[in-house]
Amino acid sequence: MIHTTKFQHKKVLVLGLAKSGVAASLLLHKLGAFVTVNDAKPFDENPDAQSLLKKGITVICGRHPEDLLDEGFELVVKNPGIPYTNPIVKDALSRKLPVITEIELAYLISEAPMIGITGTNGKTTTTTLIFEMLKAGGRHPKIAGNIGTVACSVAEKAAADEVIVTELSSFQLMGIDQFKPKIAVLTNLYNAHLDYHGTFEEYAKAKFGITKNQTEEDYLIFNKDQDVVVEWAKESRAKKIPFSIQGRMDEGISADETTIYWQGEPFLQREIIALPGKHNLQNVLAAIAACNLYGCGKEAIEEVLKTFSGVRHRTQFVREWKGRKIYNDSKATNCLATKVALEAFQQPIVLIAGGLDRGHSFEELREAMKNVKAVVAMGETKHRFIEFAKSCNIGTCEIAANIEEAVEKAAELSASGDIILLSPACASWDQYKSFEVRGDLFIEAAMKLS
């Protein structure tokens, strides 16, 4: 770790705890800052705050005092999820105080270079692919960010001969000053988080923060198949590496129906890729590009592509059962995610869907339902989803009380050669604590099929 003196003897406010707030507080304390933590959860219900207090860090819990910034703070480190409309954040900005997220701290102390991945969809899959390829190639990667361990905690322990592969959200990227990855990846841009950012323009601007500090010595890997991404990429000073699944290109990385090309030359055959779907092919191209730029061997890349079957709960291959292939896509909590999953398969699909009823329409799925032969619906939206499925001319539709019963019914409705797919198009909270719990129970039920 680089022992910067940038924070020594400075009064720093950490706004919001959770994992990132705790990690940032401990790091700043170690670097000699006078840290105060402010968190909404009451102190007697807040074990993180209690632990920080024992280490000599000032904690203010249960409320956000309006005069908090009168204490003379020189920096605010906020939890990424706290919006900029928060009164304390607005007050800090009006006082010209820097407001950052912990990813900025990670960059400032990291001896290891960083590969940063952002985008609306595909971040986790691309991040994981890059990590696994670099690991197979002996490049000593560490993984951080939205996908797992807090980045500044990873950066504390990372050595100069290692590399940090980090998934980055738009929320994190709004809170950077000097942060810049050696290699930046932008997977795609769609409307998302507009309740936080206000407009798509502001959302896209936040995402492209990943490259705003890059120079000609750095790389930006971007999606050439999206015009909006291409336009934003023009603003970057980094070396630009486009990726496309629309056919061979002379630059960057590209794919046609059979072959992946690197700088216009055949690199490997698509048939070796275990991960299904065009959207995942884009993720694969971005990951290969990053690993090629980082000097990872082709053999390591091929090894991972032959065996990597998906991130848990994201079109994850579970098992083959009596000729059926079973996939867990519990992370698909909206129609766009389910649409992408359905379009990944050409085989007949038995779809398990439904969950929390937010009143949203399923109409976005209509075109993607053409390969669905049967539907098993559950949760609050079960009747609405069945009605929608029947309007798509899907005659075989059943209702299940829970995920275990849904798996049993899907197995009965399927035949050899079919896909059994959990892709709910709804959140899980009507029946399950999280999409992870729902997905784990699905996997457990699928493994019990005999």
GROMACS .gro file of C-alpha atoms in nm:
model
  450
    1MET     CA    1   0.000   0.000   0.000
    2ILE     CA    2   0.114   0.355  -0.075
    3HIS     CA    3   0.125   0.540   0.258
    4THR     CA    4  -0.002   0.874   0.133
    5THR     CA    5   0.008   1.175   0.366
    6LYS     CA    6  -0.282   1.336   0.180
    7PHE     CA    7  -0.524   1.267   0.468
    8GLN     CA    8  -0.294   1.308   0.766
    9HIS     CA    9  -0.442   1.537   1.036
   10LYS     CA   10  -0.742   1.618   0.813
   11LYS     CA   11  -1.096   1.609   0.946
   12VAL     CA   12  -1.291   1.363   0.731
   13LEU     CA   13  -1.661   1.279   0.745
   14VAL     CA   14  -1.762   0.929   0.637
   15LEU     CA   15  -2.131   0.943   0.549
   16GLY     CA   16  -2.306   0.606   0.567
   17LEU     CA   17  -2.153   0.278   0.676
   18ALA     CA   18  -2.217  -0.066   0.525
   19LYS     CA   19  -1.905  -0.242   0.397
   20SER     CA   20  -1.760   0.049   0.204
   21GLY     CA   21  -1.808   0.299   0.487
   22VAL     CA   22  -1.644   0.073   0.744
   23ALA     CA   23  -1.348   0.002   0.515
   24ALA     CA   24  -1.303   0.370   0.429
   25SER     CA   25  -1.319   0.472   0.797
   26LEU     CA   26  -1.056   0.220   0.903
   27LEU     CA   27  -0.825   0.312   0.616
   28LEU     CA   28  -0.849   0.686   0.678
   29HIS     CA   29  -0.790   0.632   1.050
   30LYS     CA   30  -0.477   0.431   0.965
   31LEU     CA   31  -0.360   0.713   0.735
   32GLY     CA   32  -0.379   0.963   1.021
   33ALA     CA   33  -0.708   1.136   0.947
   34PHE     CA   34  -0.946   1.255   1.219
   35VAL     CA   35  -1.248   1.049   1.116
   36THR     CA   36  -1.612   1.104   1.209
   37VAL     CA   37  -1.875   0.854   1.095
   38ASN     CA   38  -2.239   0.950   1.049
   39ASP     CA   39  -2.492   0.669   0.996
   40ALA     CA   40  -2.872   0.665   1.013
   41LYS     CA   41  -2.897   0.338   1.207
   42PRO     CA   42  -2.917   0.386   1.587
   43PHE     CA   43  -2.594   0.314   1.776
   44ASP     CA   44  -2.737   0.028   1.985
   45GLU     CA   45  -2.846  -0.147   1.663
   46ASN     CA   46  -2.524  -0.069   1.478
   47PRO     CA   47  -2.241  -0.316   1.544
   48ASP     CA   48  -2.022  -0.152   1.279
   49ALA     CA   49  -2.042   0.184   1.455
   50GLN     CA   50  -1.976   0.019   1.790
   51SER     CA   51  -1.664  -0.148   1.651
   52LEU     CA   52  -1.534   0.178   1.499
   53LEU     CA   53  -1.588   0.364   1.828
   54LYS     CA   54  -1.368   0.111   2.007
   55LYS     CA   55  -1.090   0.196   1.763
   56GLY     CA   56  -1.106   0.565   1.852
   57ILE     CA   57  -1.322   0.681   1.562
   58THR     CA   58  -1.597   0.933   1.639
   59VAL     CA   59  -1.946   0.805   1.554
   60ILE     CA   60  -2.276   0.993   1.525
   61CYS     CA   61  -2.565   0.753   1.475
   62GLY     CA   62  -2.942   0.751   1.448
   63ARG     CA   63  -2.972   1.091   1.279
   64HIS     CA   64  -2.806   1.329   1.033
   65PRO     CA   65  -2.759   1.661   1.221
   66GLU     CA   66  -2.825   1.962   0.997
   67ASP     CA   67  -2.522   2.145   1.141
   68LEU     CA   68  -2.290   1.845   1.104
   69LEU     CA   69  -2.056   2.016   0.857
   70ASP     CA   70  -2.000   2.307   1.095
   71GLU     CA   71  -1.738   2.085   1.258
   72GLY     CA   72  -1.484   2.200   0.997
   73PHE     CA   73  -1.450   1.889   0.781
   74GLU     CA   74  -1.216   1.904   0.483
   75LEU     CA   75  -1.346   1.598   0.298
   76VAL     CA   76  -1.663   1.386   0.277
   77VAL     CA   77  -1.647   1.017   0.184
   78LYS     CA   78  -2.000   0.901   0.113
   79ASN     CA   79  -2.157   0.561   0.067
   80PRO     CA   80  -2.220   0.527  -0.309
   81GLY     CA   81  -2.590   0.461  -0.254
   82ILE     CA   82  -2.650   0.798  -0.085
   83PRO     CA   83  -2.785   1.036  -0.352
   84TYR     CA   84  -2.650   1.381  -0.418
   85THR     CA   85  -2.989   1.520  -0.315
   86ASN     CA   86  -2.909   1.421   0.045
   87PRO     CA   87  -2.907   1.741   0.256
   88ILE     CA   88  -2.558   1.681   0.398
   89VAL     CA   89  -2.415   1.605   0.054
   90LYS     CA   90  -2.579   1.916  -0.089
   91ASP     CA   91  -2.445   2.121   0.201
   92ALA     CA   92  -2.093   1.982   0.146
   93LEU     CA   93  -2.100   2.070  -0.223
   94SER     CA   94  -2.229   2.420  -0.150
   95ARG     CA   95  -1.930   2.465   0.084
   96LYS     CA   96  -1.695   2.346  -0.196
   97LEU     CA   97  -1.597   2.039   0.008
   98PRO     CA   98  -1.471   1.741  -0.197
   99VAL     CA   99  -1.721   1.452  -0.190
  100ILE     CA  100  -1.571   1.118  -0.293
  101THR     CA  101  -1.645   0.745  -0.274
  102GLU     CA  102  -1.407   0.483  -0.143
  103ILE     CA  103  -1.295   0.380  -0.494
  104GLU     CA  104  -1.098   0.708  -0.499
  105LEU     CA  105  -0.925   0.605  -0.176
  106ALA     CA  106  -0.843   0.267  -0.329
  107TYR     CA  107  -0.675   0.431  -0.626
  108LEU     CA  108  -0.471   0.669  -0.413
  109ILE     CA  109  -0.319   0.392  -0.200
  110SER     CA  110  -0.290   0.110  -0.453
  111GLU     CA  111   0.051  -0.011  -0.560
  112ALA     CA  112  -0.118  -0.244  -0.807
  113PRO     CA  113  -0.260  -0.120  -1.140
  114MET     CA  114  -0.635  -0.143  -1.191
  115ILE     CA  115  -0.866  -0.280  -1.457
  116GLY     CA  116  -1.207  -0.115  -1.417
  117ILE     CA  117  -1.532  -0.251  -1.560
  118THR     CA  118  -1.860  -0.062  -1.584
  119GLY     CA  119  -2.178  -0.055  -1.793
  120THR     CA  120  -2.548  -0.119  -1.747
  121ASN     CA  121  -2.541  -0.494  -1.805
  122GLY     CA  122  -2.265  -0.753  -1.809
  123LYS     CA  123  -2.032  -0.592  -1.553
  124THR     CA  124  -2.017  -0.886  -1.315
  125THR     CA  125  -1.974  -1.148  -1.587
  126THR     CA  126  -1.701  -0.947  -1.761
  127THR     CA  127  -1.523  -0.874  -1.433
  128THR     CA  128  -1.530  -1.240  -1.335
  129LEU     CA  129  -1.408  -1.355  -1.677
  130ILE     CA  130  -1.113  -1.114  -1.667
  131PHE     CA  131  -1.024  -1.225  -1.315
  132GLU     CA  132  -1.040  -1.595  -1.403
  133MET     CA  133  -0.839  -1.551  -1.724
  134LEU     CA  134  -0.566  -1.350  -1.550
  135LYS     CA  135  -0.556  -1.603  -1.269
  136ALA     CA  136  -0.521  -1.890  -1.515
  137GLY     CA  137  -0.244  -1.692  -1.687
  138GLY     CA  138  -0.048  -1.640  -1.365
  139ARG     CA  139  -0.097  -1.262  -1.361
  140HIS     CA  140  -0.184  -1.243  -0.987
  141PRO     CA  141  -0.523  -1.069  -1.004
  142LYS     CA  142  -0.737  -0.954  -0.712
  143ILE     CA  143  -1.109  -0.890  -0.751
  144ALA     CA  144  -1.292  -0.596  -0.594
  145GLY     CA  145  -1.574  -0.346  -0.612
  146ASN     CA  146  -1.946  -0.414  -0.654
  147ILE     CA  147  -1.873  -0.783  -0.708
  148GLY     CA  148  -1.730  -0.855  -0.366
  149THR     CA  149  -1.461  -0.710  -0.141
  150VAL     CA  150  -1.447  -0.333  -0.096
  151ALA     CA  151  -1.183  -0.191  -0.330
  152CYS     CA  152  -0.987   0.008  -0.070
  153SER     CA  153  -0.956  -0.304   0.147
  154VAL     CA  154  -0.816  -0.497  -0.150
  155ALA     CA  155  -0.584  -0.209  -0.245
  156GLU     CA  156  -0.435  -0.204   0.107
  157LYS     CA  157  -0.295  -0.552   0.054
  158ALA     CA  158  -0.224  -0.549  -0.320
  159ALA     CA  159   0.141  -0.560  -0.430
  160ALA     CA  160   0.289  -0.384  -0.731
  161ASP     CA  161   0.316  -0.710  -0.929
  162GLU     CA  162  -0.057  -0.781  -0.886
  163VAL     CA  163  -0.358  -0.628  -1.062
  164ILE     CA  164  -0.695  -0.526  -0.918
  165VAL     CA  165  -0.995  -0.615  -1.134
  166THR     CA  166  -1.284  -0.405  -1.009
  167GLU     CA  167  -1.649  -0.374  -1.102
  168LEU     CA  168  -1.765  -0.013  -1.083
  169SER     CA  169  -2.112   0.136  -1.054
  170SER     CA  170  -2.222   0.477  -1.176
  171PHE     CA  171  -2.272   0.568  -0.809
  172GLN     CA  172  -1.907   0.498  -0.732
  173LEU     CA  173  -1.778   0.675  -1.041
  174MET     CA  174  -1.958   0.998  -0.955
  175GLY     CA  175  -1.732   1.024  -0.650
  176ILE     CA  176  -1.387   1.022  -0.811
  177ASP     CA  177  -1.122   1.289  -0.857
  178GLN     CA  178  -0.791   1.132  -0.967
  179PHE     CA  179  -0.904   0.771  -1.012
  180LYS     CA  180  -0.810   0.612  -1.341
  181PRO     CA  181  -0.771   0.247  -1.436
  182LYS     CA  182  -0.492   0.131  -1.663
  183ILE     CA  183  -0.759  -0.052  -1.862
  184ALA     CA  184  -1.123   0.062  -1.861
  185VAL     CA  185  -1.411  -0.148  -1.997
  186LEU     CA  186  -1.753  -0.006  -2.090
  187THR     CA  187  -1.990  -0.295  -2.169
  188ASN     CA  188  -2.305  -0.104  -2.276
  189LEU     CA  189  -2.545   0.176  -2.179
  190TYR     CA  190  -2.920   0.149  -2.126
  191ASN     CA  191  -3.167   0.349  -1.921
  192ALA     CA  192  -3.105   0.266  -1.556
  193HIS     CA  193  -3.095   0.430  -1.213
  194LEU     CA  194  -3.272   0.740  -1.342
  195ASP     CA  195  -3.428   0.783  -0.997
  196TYR     CA  196  -3.070   0.853  -0.879
  197HIS     CA  197  -2.921   1.035  -1.177
  198GLY     CA  198  -3.231   1.216  -1.305
  199THR     CA  199  -3.158   1.179  -1.676
  200PHE     CA  200  -2.992   0.929  -1.907
  201GLU     CA  201  -2.737   1.197  -1.997
  202GLU     CA  202  -2.628   1.228  -1.634
  203TYR     CA  203  -2.620   0.849  -1.596
  204ALA     CA  204  -2.401   0.811  -1.907
  205LYS     CA  205  -2.174   1.093  -1.788
  206ALA     CA  206  -2.125   0.910  -1.457
  207LYS     CA  207  -2.040   0.585  -1.634
  208PHE     CA  208  -1.784   0.756  -1.856
  209GLY     CA  209  -1.614   0.886  -1.546
  210ILE     CA  210  -1.422   0.560  -1.576
  211THR     CA  211  -1.214   0.711  -1.858
  212LYS     CA  212  -1.218   1.085  -1.783
  213ASN     CA  213  -0.870   1.079  -1.623
  214GLN     CA  214  -0.715   0.828  -1.861
  215THR     CA  215  -0.428   0.933  -2.087
  216GLU     CA  216  -0.273   0.805  -2.408
  217GLU     CA  217  -0.087   0.546  -2.199
  218ASP     CA  218  -0.415   0.382  -2.090
  219TYR     CA  219  -0.681   0.178  -2.273
  220LEU     CA  220  -1.057   0.209  -2.314
  221ILE     CA  221  -1.239  -0.106  -2.431
  222PHE     CA  222  -1.587  -0.010  -2.551
  223ASN     CA  223  -1.896  -0.146  -2.726
  224LYS     CA  224  -1.886  -0.040  -3.091
  225ASP     CA  225  -2.230  -0.192  -3.152
  226GLN     CA  226  -2.398   0.084  -2.949
  227ASP     CA  227  -2.400   0.428  -3.109
  228VAL     CA  228  -2.440   0.606  -2.776
  229VAL     CA  229  -2.127   0.435  -2.641
  230VAL     CA  230  -1.931   0.518  -2.957
  231GLU     CA  231  -2.022   0.887  -2.923
  232TRP     CA  232  -1.916   0.904  -2.559
  233ALA     CA  233  -1.596   0.710  -2.631
  234LYS     CA  234  -1.482   0.985  -2.869
  235GLU     CA  235  -1.425   1.204  -2.561
  236SER     CA  236  -1.166   0.967  -2.413
  237ARG     CA  237  -0.793   1.034  -2.446
  238ALA     CA  238  -0.709   0.666  -2.394
  239LYS     CA  239  -0.613   0.422  -2.667
  240LYS     CA  240  -0.949   0.295  -2.792
  241ILE     CA  241  -1.016  -0.076  -2.832
  242PRO     CA  242  -1.363  -0.138  -2.978
  243PHE     CA  243  -1.548  -0.469  -2.958
  244SER     CA  244  -1.824  -0.587  -3.191
  245ILE     CA  245  -2.026  -0.902  -3.258
  246GLN     CA  246  -2.134  -0.774  -3.603
  247GLY     CA  247  -1.851  -0.935  -3.800
  248ARG     CA  248  -1.475  -0.906  -3.844
  249MET     CA  249  -1.311  -0.567  -3.783
  250ASP     CA  250  -0.952  -0.468  -3.859
  251GLU     CA  251  -0.921  -0.300  -3.519
  252GLY     CA  252  -0.999  -0.412  -3.167
  253ILE     CA  253  -1.176  -0.741  -3.110
  254SER     CA  254  -1.469  -0.876  -3.310
  255ALA     CA  255  -1.666  -1.187  -3.392
  256ASP     CA  256  -1.859  -1.337  -3.678
  257GLU     CA  257  -2.067  -1.655  -3.670
  258THR     CA  258  -1.767  -1.885  -3.622
  259THR     CA  259  -1.455  -1.689  -3.528
  260ILE     CA  260  -1.324  -1.428  -3.284
  261TYR     CA  261  -1.070  -1.185  -3.431
  262TRP     CA  262  -0.806  -0.981  -3.251
  263GLN     CA  263  -0.686  -0.680  -3.454
  264GLY     CA  264  -0.837  -0.837  -3.764
  265GLU     CA  265  -0.660  -1.173  -3.730
  266PRO     CA  266  -0.832  -1.501  -3.628
  267PHE     CA  267  -0.781  -1.555  -3.256
  268LEU     CA  268  -1.004  -1.849  -3.159
  269GLN     CA  269  -1.317  -2.037  -3.261
  270ARG     CA  270  -1.649  -1.943  -3.100
  271GLU     CA  271  -1.745  -2.307  -3.055
  272ILE     CA  272  -1.515  -2.341  -2.753
  273ILE     CA  273  -1.715  -2.084  -2.552
  274ALA     CA  274  -1.929  -2.252  -2.285
  275LEU     CA  275  -2.124  -1.936  -2.195
  276PRO     CA  276  -2.448  -1.901  -2.394
  277GLY     CA  277  -2.602  -1.592  -2.551
  278LYS     CA  278  -2.506  -1.297  -2.773
  279HIS     CA  279  -2.493  -1.066  -2.474
  280ASN     CA  280  -2.237  -1.295  -2.316
  281LEU     CA  281  -2.038  -1.301  -2.639
  282GLN     CA  282  -1.996  -0.926  -2.597
  283ASN     CA  283  -1.877  -0.983  -2.240
  284VAL     CA  284  -1.633  -1.247  -2.364
  285LEU     CA  285  -1.489  -1.011  -2.628
  286ALA     CA  286  -1.437  -0.734  -2.374
  287ALA     CA  287  -1.269  -0.975  -2.132
  288ILE     CA  288  -1.038  -1.120  -2.398
  289ALA     CA  289  -0.937  -0.769  -2.506
  290ALA     CA  290  -0.849  -0.669  -2.149
  291CYS     CA  291  -0.647  -0.985  -2.093
  292ASN     CA  292  -0.465  -0.956  -2.425
  293LEU     CA  293  -0.367  -0.599  -2.339
  294TYR     CA  294  -0.244  -0.716  -2.001
  295GLY     CA  295  -0.024  -0.986  -2.152
  296CYS     CA  296  -0.228  -1.290  -2.058
  297GLY     CA  297  -0.150  -1.602  -2.261
  298LYS     CA  298  -0.397  -1.736  -2.517
  299GLU     CA  299  -0.393  -2.080  -2.354
  300ALA     CA  300  -0.521  -1.937  -2.027
  301ILE     CA  301  -0.799  -1.748  -2.206
  302GLU     CA  302  -0.908  -2.061  -2.392
  303GLU     CA  303  -0.902  -2.269  -2.074
  304VAL     CA  304  -1.145  -2.032  -1.900
  305LEU     CA  305  -1.377  -1.996  -2.200
  306LYS     CA  306  -1.413  -2.374  -2.227
  307THR     CA  307  -1.519  -2.414  -1.865
  308PHE     CA  308  -1.677  -2.086  -1.748
  309SER     CA  309  -2.055  -2.140  -1.742
  310GLY     CA  310  -2.168  -1.814  -1.587
  311VAL     CA  311  -2.173  -1.605  -1.272
  312ARG     CA  312  -2.397  -1.737  -0.998
  313HIS     CA  313  -2.760  -1.631  -1.052
  314ARG     CA  314  -2.684  -1.476  -1.393
  315THR     CA  315  -2.782  -1.726  -1.664
  316GLN     CA  316  -2.580  -1.976  -1.461
  317PHE     CA  317  -2.569  -2.332  -1.593
  318VAL     CA  318  -2.678  -2.560  -1.308
  319ARG     CA  319  -2.687  -2.912  -1.450
  320GLU     CA  320  -2.807  -3.137  -1.730
  321TRP     CA  321  -3.095  -3.363  -1.630
  322LYS     CA  322  -3.238  -3.628  -1.864
  323GLY     CA  323  -3.138  -3.426  -2.169
  324ARG     CA  324  -3.264  -3.094  -2.032
  325LYS     CA  325  -3.024  -2.810  -1.950
  326ILE     CA  326  -3.115  -2.613  -1.639
  327TYR     CA  327  -3.018  -2.247  -1.593
  328ASN     CA  328  -3.047  -2.015  -1.292
  329ASP     CA  329  -3.107  -1.650  -1.384
  330SER     CA  330  -3.256  -1.537  -1.053
  331LYS     CA  331  -3.076  -1.202  -1.089
  332ALA     CA  332  -3.322  -1.118  -1.370
  333THR     CA  333  -3.543  -0.894  -1.159
  334ASN     CA  334  -3.675  -0.690  -1.454
  335CYS     CA  335  -3.807  -0.756  -1.804
  336LEU     CA  336  -3.494  -0.641  -1.986
  337ALA     CA  337  -3.279  -0.896  -1.803
  338THR     CA  338  -3.528  -1.177  -1.872
  339LYS     CA  339  -3.552  -1.073  -2.238
  340VAL     CA  340  -3.173  -1.102  -2.272
  341ALA     CA  341  -3.180  -1.448  -2.109
  342LEU     CA  342  -3.459  -1.577  -2.333
  343GLU     CA  343  -3.279  -1.454  -2.645
  344ALA     CA  344  -2.967  -1.647  -2.541
  345PHE     CA  345  -3.128  -1.981  -2.634
  346GLN     CA  346  -3.255  -2.134  -2.958
  347GLN     CA  347  -3.395  -2.447  -2.794
  348PRO     CA  348  -3.751  -2.477  -2.654
  349ILE     CA  349  -3.773  -2.315  -2.309
  350VAL     CA  350  -3.976  -2.397  -2.002
  351LEU     CA  351  -3.974  -2.064  -1.822
  352ILE     CA  352  -4.013  -2.014  -1.447
  353ALA     CA  353  -4.110  -1.651  -1.381
  354GLY     CA  354  -4.293  -1.420  -1.146
  355GLY     CA  355  -4.237  -1.254  -0.810
  356LEU     CA  356  -4.292  -0.917  -0.648
  357ASP     CA  357  -4.570  -0.718  -0.815
  358ARG     CA  358  -4.456  -0.362  -0.885
  359GLY     CA  359  -4.733  -0.314  -1.140
  360HIS     CA  360  -4.493  -0.321  -1.435
  361SER     CA  361  -4.595  -0.455  -1.775
  362PHE     CA  362  -4.444  -0.771  -1.923
  363GLU     CA  363  -4.501  -0.646  -2.278
  364GLU     CA  364  -4.125  -0.593  -2.332
  365LEU     CA  365  -4.089  -0.974  -2.327
  366ARG     CA  366  -4.340  -1.051  -2.605
  367GLU     CA  367  -4.096  -1.085  -2.894
  368ALA     CA  368  -3.852  -1.290  -2.682
  369MET     CA  369  -4.124  -1.542  -2.581
  370LYS     CA  370  -4.125  -1.714  -2.921
  371ASN     CA  371  -3.911  -2.008  -2.802
  372VAL     CA  372  -4.104  -2.054  -2.475
  373LYS     CA  373  -4.312  -2.372  -2.487
  374ALA     CA  374  -4.442  -2.362  -2.129
  375VAL     CA  375  -4.454  -2.127  -1.831
  376VAL     CA  376  -4.456  -2.194  -1.457
  377ALA     CA  377  -4.548  -1.877  -1.268
  378MET     CA  378  -4.519  -1.800  -0.897
  379GLY     CA  379  -4.530  -1.511  -0.655
  380GLU     CA  380  -4.751  -1.204  -0.653
  381THR     CA  381  -4.743  -1.166  -1.032
  382LYS     CA  382  -4.830  -1.530  -1.106
  383HIS     CA  383  -5.179  -1.463  -1.246
  384ARG     CA  384  -5.068  -1.159  -1.446
  385PHE     CA  385  -4.773  -1.349  -1.593
  386ILE     CA  386  -4.993  -1.644  -1.691
  387GLU     CA  387  -5.236  -1.404  -1.860
  388PHE     CA  388  -4.946  -1.246  -2.050
  389ALA     CA  389  -4.804  -1.586  -2.149
  390LYS     CA  390  -5.140  -1.697  -2.289
  391SER     CA  391  -5.159  -1.376  -2.491
  392CYS     CA  392  -4.826  -1.489  -2.644
  393ASN     CA  393  -5.000  -1.812  -2.755
  394ILE     CA  394  -4.828  -2.023  -2.492
  395GLY     CA  395  -5.087  -2.287  -2.413
  396THR     CA  396  -4.914  -2.473  -2.133
  397CYS     CA  397  -4.911  -2.256  -1.820
  398GLU     CA  398  -4.914  -2.359  -1.456
  399ILE     CA  399  -4.893  -2.191  -1.117
  400ALA     CA  400  -4.655  -2.295  -0.839
  401ALA     CA  401  -4.664  -2.203  -0.473
  402ASN     CA  402  -4.286  -2.172  -0.440
  403ILE     CA  403  -3.957  -2.231  -0.620
  404GLU     CA  404  -3.937  -2.599  -0.523
  405GLU     CA  405  -4.279  -2.672  -0.670
  406ALA     CA  406  -4.192  -2.462  -0.975
  407VAL     CA  407  -3.888  -2.681  -1.046
  408GLU     CA  408  -4.096  -2.999  -1.015
  409LYS     CA  409  -4.363  -2.867  -1.252
  410ALA     CA  410  -4.105  -2.737  -1.502
  411ALA     CA  411  -3.940  -3.079  -1.506
  412GLU     CA  412  -4.277  -3.245  -1.578
  413LEU     CA  413  -4.356  -3.002  -1.861
  414SER     CA  414  -4.014  -3.034  -2.027
  415ALA     CA  415  -3.868  -3.288  -2.269
  416SER     CA  416  -3.518  -3.393  -2.367
  417GLY     CA  417  -3.349  -3.110  -2.555
  418ASP     CA  418  -3.537  -2.837  -2.369
  419ILE     CA  419  -3.404  -2.556  -2.152
  420ILE     CA  420  -3.545  -2.513  -1.801
  421LEU     CA  421  -3.485  -2.148  -1.716
  422LEU     CA  422  -3.550  -1.954  -1.397
  423SER     CA  423  -3.564  -1.591  -1.513
  424PRO     CA  424  -3.835  -1.424  -1.305
  425ALA     CA  425  -3.859  -1.071  -1.455
  426CYS     CA  426  -3.954  -0.970  -1.101
  427ALA     CA  427  -3.786  -0.902  -0.769
  428SER     CA  428  -3.790  -1.175  -0.505
  429TRP     CA  429  -3.907  -0.988  -0.196
  430ASP     CA  430  -4.266  -1.114  -0.198
  431GLN     CA  431  -4.142  -1.463  -0.104
  432TYR     CA  432  -3.763  -1.453  -0.057
  433LYS     CA  433  -3.518  -1.223   0.117
  434SER     CA  434  -3.310  -1.175  -0.198
  435PHE     CA  435  -3.261  -1.299  -0.551
  436GLU     CA  436  -2.961  -1.493  -0.418
  437VAL     CA  437  -3.179  -1.687  -0.175
  438ARG     CA  438  -3.430  -1.756  -0.452
  439GLY     CA  439  -3.153  -1.873  -0.685
  440ASP     CA  440  -2.988  -2.093  -0.423
  441LEU     CA  441  -3.320  -2.267  -0.350
  442PHE     CA  442  -3.370  -2.316  -0.724
  443ILE     CA  443  -3.027  -2.478  -0.756
  444GLU     CA  444  -3.097  -2.700  -0.457
  445ALA     CA  445  -3.430  -2.812  -0.603
  446ALA     CA  446  -3.274  -2.873  -0.947
  447MET     CA  447  -2.999  -3.087  -0.798
  448LYS     CA  448  -3.263  -3.303  -0.624
  449LEU     CA  449  -3.427  -3.403  -0.953
  450SER     CA  450  -3.372  -3.773  -1.009
   0.00000   0.00000   0.00000
